[in-house]
Amino acid sequence: MKDYRIVFEKTGLMRYISHLDLNRCMIRSIRRSGLPAWYTEGFHPHMYLMFPLALSLGAESLCEMMDIRLTEEVPEEEILERLNAALPVGLHATQVREPKNVTQDIGSAVYTVELAGDDLPAVWERFLIQPEILVEKKTKKGMKTVDIRPQITCEAAEPIPDGIRLTLRLPAGNEGNLNVSVVTDALSAFAEAPVQVKNVCRITIFCVNGEVFS
Amino acid sequence: MLKEQIERHLLEVQRPSRYCGGEVGQIVKDKSKVDVRFAFCFPDIYDVGMSHLGMKILYSLINERENYWCERVFAPWQDMEEVMQREGIPLYALESMDPVGEFDFVGFTLQYEMSFTTILHMLDMAHIPVRQCDRGEHIAPMVVAGGPCCCNPEPLADFFDLFILGEGEEVNLELMDLYKEMRDAGATRSEFLRAAAKLPGIYVPSLYDVTYHEDGTVQAVTPKDGAPAIVTKRVMTDMDKSYYPKQVVVPFIEIVHDRVSVEVLRGCIRGCRFCQAGFLYRPFREKSADTICAQGKALCDNSGYDELSLSSLSTSDHSQIEAVLDQLLEYTADRHINLSLPSLRVDNFSKSVLDKITTVRKSGLTFAPEAGTQRLRDVINKNVTEDELMRTCRIAFEGGYTTVKLYFMMGLPTETDEDIIGIADTAQKVVNLFYDMPDRAKGKLQVSISTATFVPKPFTPFEFEPQAEKAEILRKQDVLRRAIKSKKIKASMHISDISQMEAALARGDRRLGAVLYDVWKDGGRLDSWDEFFKAERWYAAFEKNGLDPAFYANRTRPYDEVMPWDHIDYMVSKAFLIRENEKAHAGIPTPPCREKCSGCGANKCLGRACFPEVTA
């Protein structure tokens, strides 16, 4: 029995596959690949599969992670090859490695966000210098107002033909998550003009201690 | 490009992967190298249509031909439809994302009557003239249909260029070959249709004139331009040689029947007199155990699915069912694949079959006694006795099952209140059986009764029968409710005006085309969904056209009446249907085909008896 962490890309049409559907798709892909997947014991055995950090519907990613457990050791190149042959277009495994960090280590994630709209570079600047950015958040106890400004780290902002490309670091993991759409919705409200989200792509997952999650 | 335009809006809708394709198993071709493009349209949403076996067979079959390309098209759910209307996105096919209007063939499958308005709507969304007569002489697109409701295509005659009767494995390709040849030679729409009408199994409604008596019944259906007087359905005579796919399109979202299935047999030996499928799909033909196993393994290996269903109208009637299960279990057991047998019968459900399916999964059991008394079961020829039902329930309870679902119909011919009370009594006996068992399983017993309104259908011995009126069904539901004494019995009794409309369309004539058109114009679509069906819309459309749904649904038809579908031949003879109807009223059952041939006539396509060892 051996655990492997698969790093994979989720791009193109695969943006529209929800986390639950991705899980099912991966199970079927592993079954098609013929890799010796380990199944849980018990009344309803199921394939052992673990995703340390879910991705929201609509976002692409270059750094998705999935842990699988095989009943025997298989060379890493072989896992990559067999899995990629079975995956649909838009899902592509790039690395196989031994899991080092655990889910609880995850602290933040970095995204590139491409937005289209009028005068966005200036609007973004004004948006970000606000002392606080209040949004309504749905919690178990009902609606709650939170200030998301301290949670947003803008690592880069560059103009593109009809808008702006941002590189944002947002909290992720057990200690709290901030979805990109919360930021873009707040920006839309602030801009008082339509802001179109052209693309969101997760590029790196970081641990709380600042190291890259691996 | 349409593809980008669609993608821009996908996050505005629920389950966006219904609308963008990209699944494993989908077939994408270079359209510049394709001669004929076929848009296979299912007139319901993705989740329903993707579960349909016929589509999987024909999709793969057409795509095996290098120069033909078959793609999938489904009706959008309301949220996506709003986006498409607002953004001016036409109906498109999932593989290429090209507009359906650009295809050579736009083919619908007719699985249930209440999907008819969705067909009109999908044609309109594809910017194809809804009425056939408005399509002009250009040969494309050819709007065609296949599937069980083609047995009475008359209510849809105004909207289709042609109907494909019976099994499509051969005739679909013959039709596409003819189309390619004639299109390349510059043929017009009507020239092609006249030629297509000469292919066995192709019915071109515009080549037939229908006249009516003053009382509204059909007087005559007259062919013209050399069209045959009778069009006979197509049948695959050898199921082992018949095409079956090795791969399916594997959806991302969970669909209604989320599993691969091997069709183990076609037809049915039972002859239940209410069951249209049991007559439409005759004669009975089995696949061999080896074929079933090879097909099942290929599908599981290629798709990655972990559930394999052995499907047919009555899987336990396969003569080798135990051998099939044994052979398949060798493969499935250590691969974590569940076997499911969706249509087991009460009378030949054996302990060993149950053990075989429960080695993998245990869930509730469903039986369909259909009627509450032996007398009525004899009338409808559901040859199941109460003893058999009790014996099966005992096996199930011994096997650890504690939920039993029982399906019944209401409004059957000759039904009395005694038969209705019999439904409650049957359920009560199942409850008593459970509590009388000393070694019964732990857990809470639940017996659910579900009743549906009987809908008389063409090509059944009950095609002459009236459907019960709504008020009568409501009264009978009340009788049943009062007859249930135990809290262990849960009854769900559904009533809707849908079943009267279904009955009217099932046995309707060409004049219903105007009704369908008006219902659609008034906003009707996805009418098989309770949330979209509006009875007022349908009644208004009937009234506007001077027609009465009761004339079609609730009237007894004499044996000598010309039925709107009398020029369509599904191989079971009218004489047989009349004979069976008379036996029904006399309460005489007919034995299954394997015991005694009842002479329905369907074996004529085989050129032999269905069961050589059985005599008539």
mmCIF file with all atom_site columns, C-alpha atoms in Angstrom, chain A residues 12-18 20-22 24-25 27-29 31-33 37-40 43-46 57-59 86-89 91 196, chain B residues 3 7-8 10-11 13 15-17 20-24 97 247 250-254 258 300-306 335-337 360-362:
data_model
loop_
_atom_site.group_PDB
_atom_site.id
_atom_site.type_symbol
_atom_site.label_atom_id
_atom_site.label_alt_id
_atom_site.label_comp_id
_atom_site.label_asym_id
_atom_site.label_entity_id
_atom_site.label_seq_id
_atom_site.pdbx_PDB_ins_code
_atom_site.Cartn_x
_atom_site.Cartn_y
_atom_site.Cartn_z
_atom_site.occupancy
_atom_site.B_iso_or_equiv
_atom_site.pdbx_formal_charge
_atom_site.auth_seq_id
_atom_site.auth_comp_id
_atom_site.auth_asym_id
_atom_site.auth_atom_id
_atom_site.pdbx_PDB_model_num
ATOM 1  C CA . GLY A 1 12  ? -10.669 24.842 -20.233 1.00 0.00 ? 12  GLY A CA 1
ATOM 2  C CA . LEU A 1 13  ? -14.074 23.202 -20.043 1.00 0.00 ? 13  LEU A CA 1
ATOM 3  C CA . MET A 1 14  ? -13.103 21.452 -16.824 1.00 0.00 ? 14  MET A CA 1
ATOM 4  C CA . ARG A 1 15  ? -13.714 24.779 -15.056 1.00 0.00 ? 15  ARG A CA 1
ATOM 5  C CA . TYR A 1 16  ? -17.402 23.905 -15.224 1.00 0.00 ? 16  TYR A CA 1
ATOM 6  C CA . ILE A 1 17  ? -17.008 20.632 -13.345 1.00 0.00 ? 17  ILE A CA 1
ATOM 7  C CA . SER A 1 18  ? -17.944 20.965 -9.689  1.00 0.00 ? 18  SER A CA 1
ATOM 8  C CA . LEU A 1 20  ? -18.253 16.585 -6.402  1.00 0.00 ? 20  LEU A CA 1
ATOM 9  C CA . ASP A 1 21  ? -18.290 15.811 -10.123 1.00 0.00 ? 21  ASP A CA 1
ATOM 10 C CA . LEU A 1 22  ? -14.504 16.030 -10.260 1.00 0.00 ? 22  LEU A CA 1
ATOM 11 C CA . ARG A 1 24  ? -16.505 11.052 -9.498  1.00 0.00 ? 24  ARG A CA 1
ATOM 12 C CA . CYS A 1 25  ? -14.596 11.783 -12.689 1.00 0.00 ? 25  CYS A CA 1
ATOM 13 C CA . ILE A 1 27  ? -12.601 7.681  -9.629  1.00 0.00 ? 27  ILE A CA 1
ATOM 14 C CA . ARG A 1 28  ? -13.688 6.649  -13.119 1.00 0.00 ? 28  ARG A CA 1
ATOM 15 C CA . SER A 1 29  ? -10.438 7.854  -14.651 1.00 0.00 ? 29  SER A CA 1
ATOM 16 C CA . ARG A 1 31  ? -10.551 2.821  -12.900 1.00 0.00 ? 31  ARG A CA 1
ATOM 17 C CA . ARG A 1 32  ? -9.993  3.262  -16.631 1.00 0.00 ? 32  ARG A CA 1
ATOM 18 C CA . SER A 1 33  ? -6.256  3.691  -16.089 1.00 0.00 ? 33  SER A CA 1
ATOM 19 C CA . ALA A 1 37  ? -6.412  1.578  -6.478  1.00 0.00 ? 37  ALA A CA 1
ATOM 20 C CA . TRP A 1 38  ? -6.965  0.675  -2.856  1.00 0.00 ? 38  TRP A CA 1
ATOM 21 C CA . TYR A 1 39  ? -10.569 0.393  -1.661  1.00 0.00 ? 39  TYR A CA 1
ATOM 22 C CA . THR A 1 40  ? -11.812 0.892  1.868   1.00 0.00 ? 40  THR A CA 1
ATOM 23 C CA . PHE A 1 43  ? -19.973 -2.831 3.885   1.00 0.00 ? 43  PHE A CA 1
ATOM 24 C CA . HIS A 1 44  ? -19.744 -0.254 1.090   1.00 0.00 ? 44  HIS A CA 1
ATOM 25 C CA . PRO A 1 45  ? -16.146 -0.255 -0.113  1.00 0.00 ? 45  PRO A CA 1
ATOM 26 C CA . HIS A 1 46  ? -15.083 2.878  -1.952  1.00 0.00 ? 46  HIS A CA 1
ATOM 27 C CA . LEU A 1 57  ? -16.748 26.125 -9.924  1.00 0.00 ? 57  LEU A CA 1
ATOM 28 C CA . GLY A 1 58  ? -15.600 28.343 -12.771 1.00 0.00 ? 58  GLY A CA 1
ATOM 29 C CA . ALA A 1 59  ? -11.947 28.604 -11.764 1.00 0.00 ? 59  ALA A CA 1
ATOM 30 C CA . ALA A 1 86  ? -7.498  8.128  -19.022 1.00 0.00 ? 86  ALA A CA 1
ATOM 31 C CA . LEU A 1 87  ? -8.266  11.752 -18.106 1.00 0.00 ? 87  LEU A CA 1
ATOM 32 C CA . PRO A 1 88  ? -10.612 13.972 -20.120 1.00 0.00 ? 88  PRO A CA 1
ATOM 33 C CA . VAL A 1 89  ? -9.223  16.947 -22.026 1.00 0.00 ? 89  VAL A CA 1
ATOM 34 C CA . LEU A 1 91  ? -7.504  17.550 -16.676 1.00 0.00 ? 91  LEU A CA 1
ATOM 35 C CA . GLN A 1 196 ? -16.720 40.865 -16.182 1.00 0.00 ? 196 GLN A CA 1
ATOM 36 C CA . LYS B 2 3   ? -18.558 28.194 -28.387 1.00 0.00 ? 3   LYS B CA 1
ATOM 37 C CA . GLU B 2 7   ? -18.926 29.570 -22.328 1.00 0.00 ? 7   GLU B CA 1
ATOM 38 C CA . ARG B 2 8   ? -19.201 33.191 -21.246 1.00 0.00 ? 8   ARG B CA 1
ATOM 39 C CA . LEU B 2 10  ? -22.131 28.960 -18.310 1.00 0.00 ? 10  LEU B CA 1
ATOM 40 C CA . LEU B 2 11  ? -21.518 30.124 -14.766 1.00 0.00 ? 11  LEU B CA 1
ATOM 41 C CA . VAL B 2 13  ? -26.701 28.369 -14.769 1.00 0.00 ? 13  VAL B CA 1
ATOM 42 C CA . ARG B 2 15  ? -24.932 22.274 -13.517 1.00 0.00 ? 15  ARG B CA 1
ATOM 43 C CA . PRO B 2 16  ? -23.090 24.009 -16.371 1.00 0.00 ? 16  PRO B CA 1
ATOM 44 C CA . SER B 2 17  ? -21.455 20.817 -17.574 1.00 0.00 ? 17  SER B CA 1
ATOM 45 C CA . CYS B 2 20  ? -20.548 22.149 -22.756 1.00 0.00 ? 20  CYS B CA 1
ATOM 46 C CA . GLY B 2 21  ? -19.703 18.551 -23.665 1.00 0.00 ? 21  GLY B CA 1
ATOM 47 C CA . GLY B 2 22  ? -16.077 17.497 -23.209 1.00 0.00 ? 22  GLY B CA 1
ATOM 48 C CA . GLU B 2 23  ? -16.907 14.185 -21.526 1.00 0.00 ? 23  GLU B CA 1
ATOM 49 C CA . VAL B 2 24  ? -14.768 11.091 -21.872 1.00 0.00 ? 24  VAL B CA 1
ATOM 50 C CA . MET B 2 97  ? -21.090 23.484 -30.429 1.00 0.00 ? 97  MET B CA 1
ATOM 51 C CA . GLN B 2 247 ? -17.879 2.772  -24.936 1.00 0.00 ? 247 GLN B CA 1
ATOM 52 C CA . VAL B 2 250 ? -19.307 9.315  -19.477 1.00 0.00 ? 250 VAL B CA 1
ATOM 53 C CA . PRO B 2 251 ? -21.120 12.316 -17.962 1.00 0.00 ? 251 PRO B CA 1
ATOM 54 C CA . PHE B 2 252 ? -19.581 14.514 -15.283 1.00 0.00 ? 252 PHE B CA 1
ATOM 55 C CA . ILE B 2 253 ? -22.839 15.184 -13.494 1.00 0.00 ? 253 ILE B CA 1
ATOM 56 C CA . GLU B 2 254 ? -24.897 12.463 -11.914 1.00 0.00 ? 254 GLU B CA 1
ATOM 57 C CA . ASP B 2 258 ? -25.839 6.604  -13.833 1.00 0.00 ? 258 ASP B CA 1
ATOM 58 C CA . CYS B 2 300 ? -16.961 -1.278 -17.641 1.00 0.00 ? 300 CYS B CA 1
ATOM 59 C CA . ASP B 2 301 ? -13.297 -1.313 -18.729 1.00 0.00 ? 301 ASP B CA 1
ATOM 60 C CA . ASN B 2 302 ? -13.694 1.547  -21.181 1.00 0.00 ? 302 ASN B CA 1
ATOM 61 C CA . SER B 2 303 ? -16.001 3.800  -19.183 1.00 0.00 ? 303 SER B CA 1
ATOM 62 C CA . GLY B 2 304 ? -14.682 3.302  -15.655 1.00 0.00 ? 304 GLY B CA 1
ATOM 63 C CA . TYR B 2 305 ? -18.233 2.920  -14.355 1.00 0.00 ? 305 TYR B CA 1
ATOM 64 C CA . ASP B 2 306 ? -18.625 0.785  -11.247 1.00 0.00 ? 306 ASP B CA 1
ATOM 65 C CA . ARG B 2 335 ? -13.265 -5.063 -9.467  1.00 0.00 ? 335 ARG B CA 1
ATOM 66 C CA . HIS B 2 336 ? -15.764 -3.392 -7.142  1.00 0.00 ? 336 HIS B CA 1
ATOM 67 C CA . ILE B 2 337 ? -18.495 -3.370 -9.768  1.00 0.00 ? 337 ILE B CA 1
ATOM 68 C CA . VAL B 2 360 ? -22.597 -6.632 -4.050  1.00 0.00 ? 360 VAL B CA 1
ATOM 69 C CA . ARG B 2 361 ? -25.359 -4.332 -2.899  1.00 0.00 ? 361 ARG B CA 1
ATOM 70 C CA . LYS B 2 362 ? -28.519 -4.447 -0.873  1.00 0.00 ? 362 LYS B CA 1
#
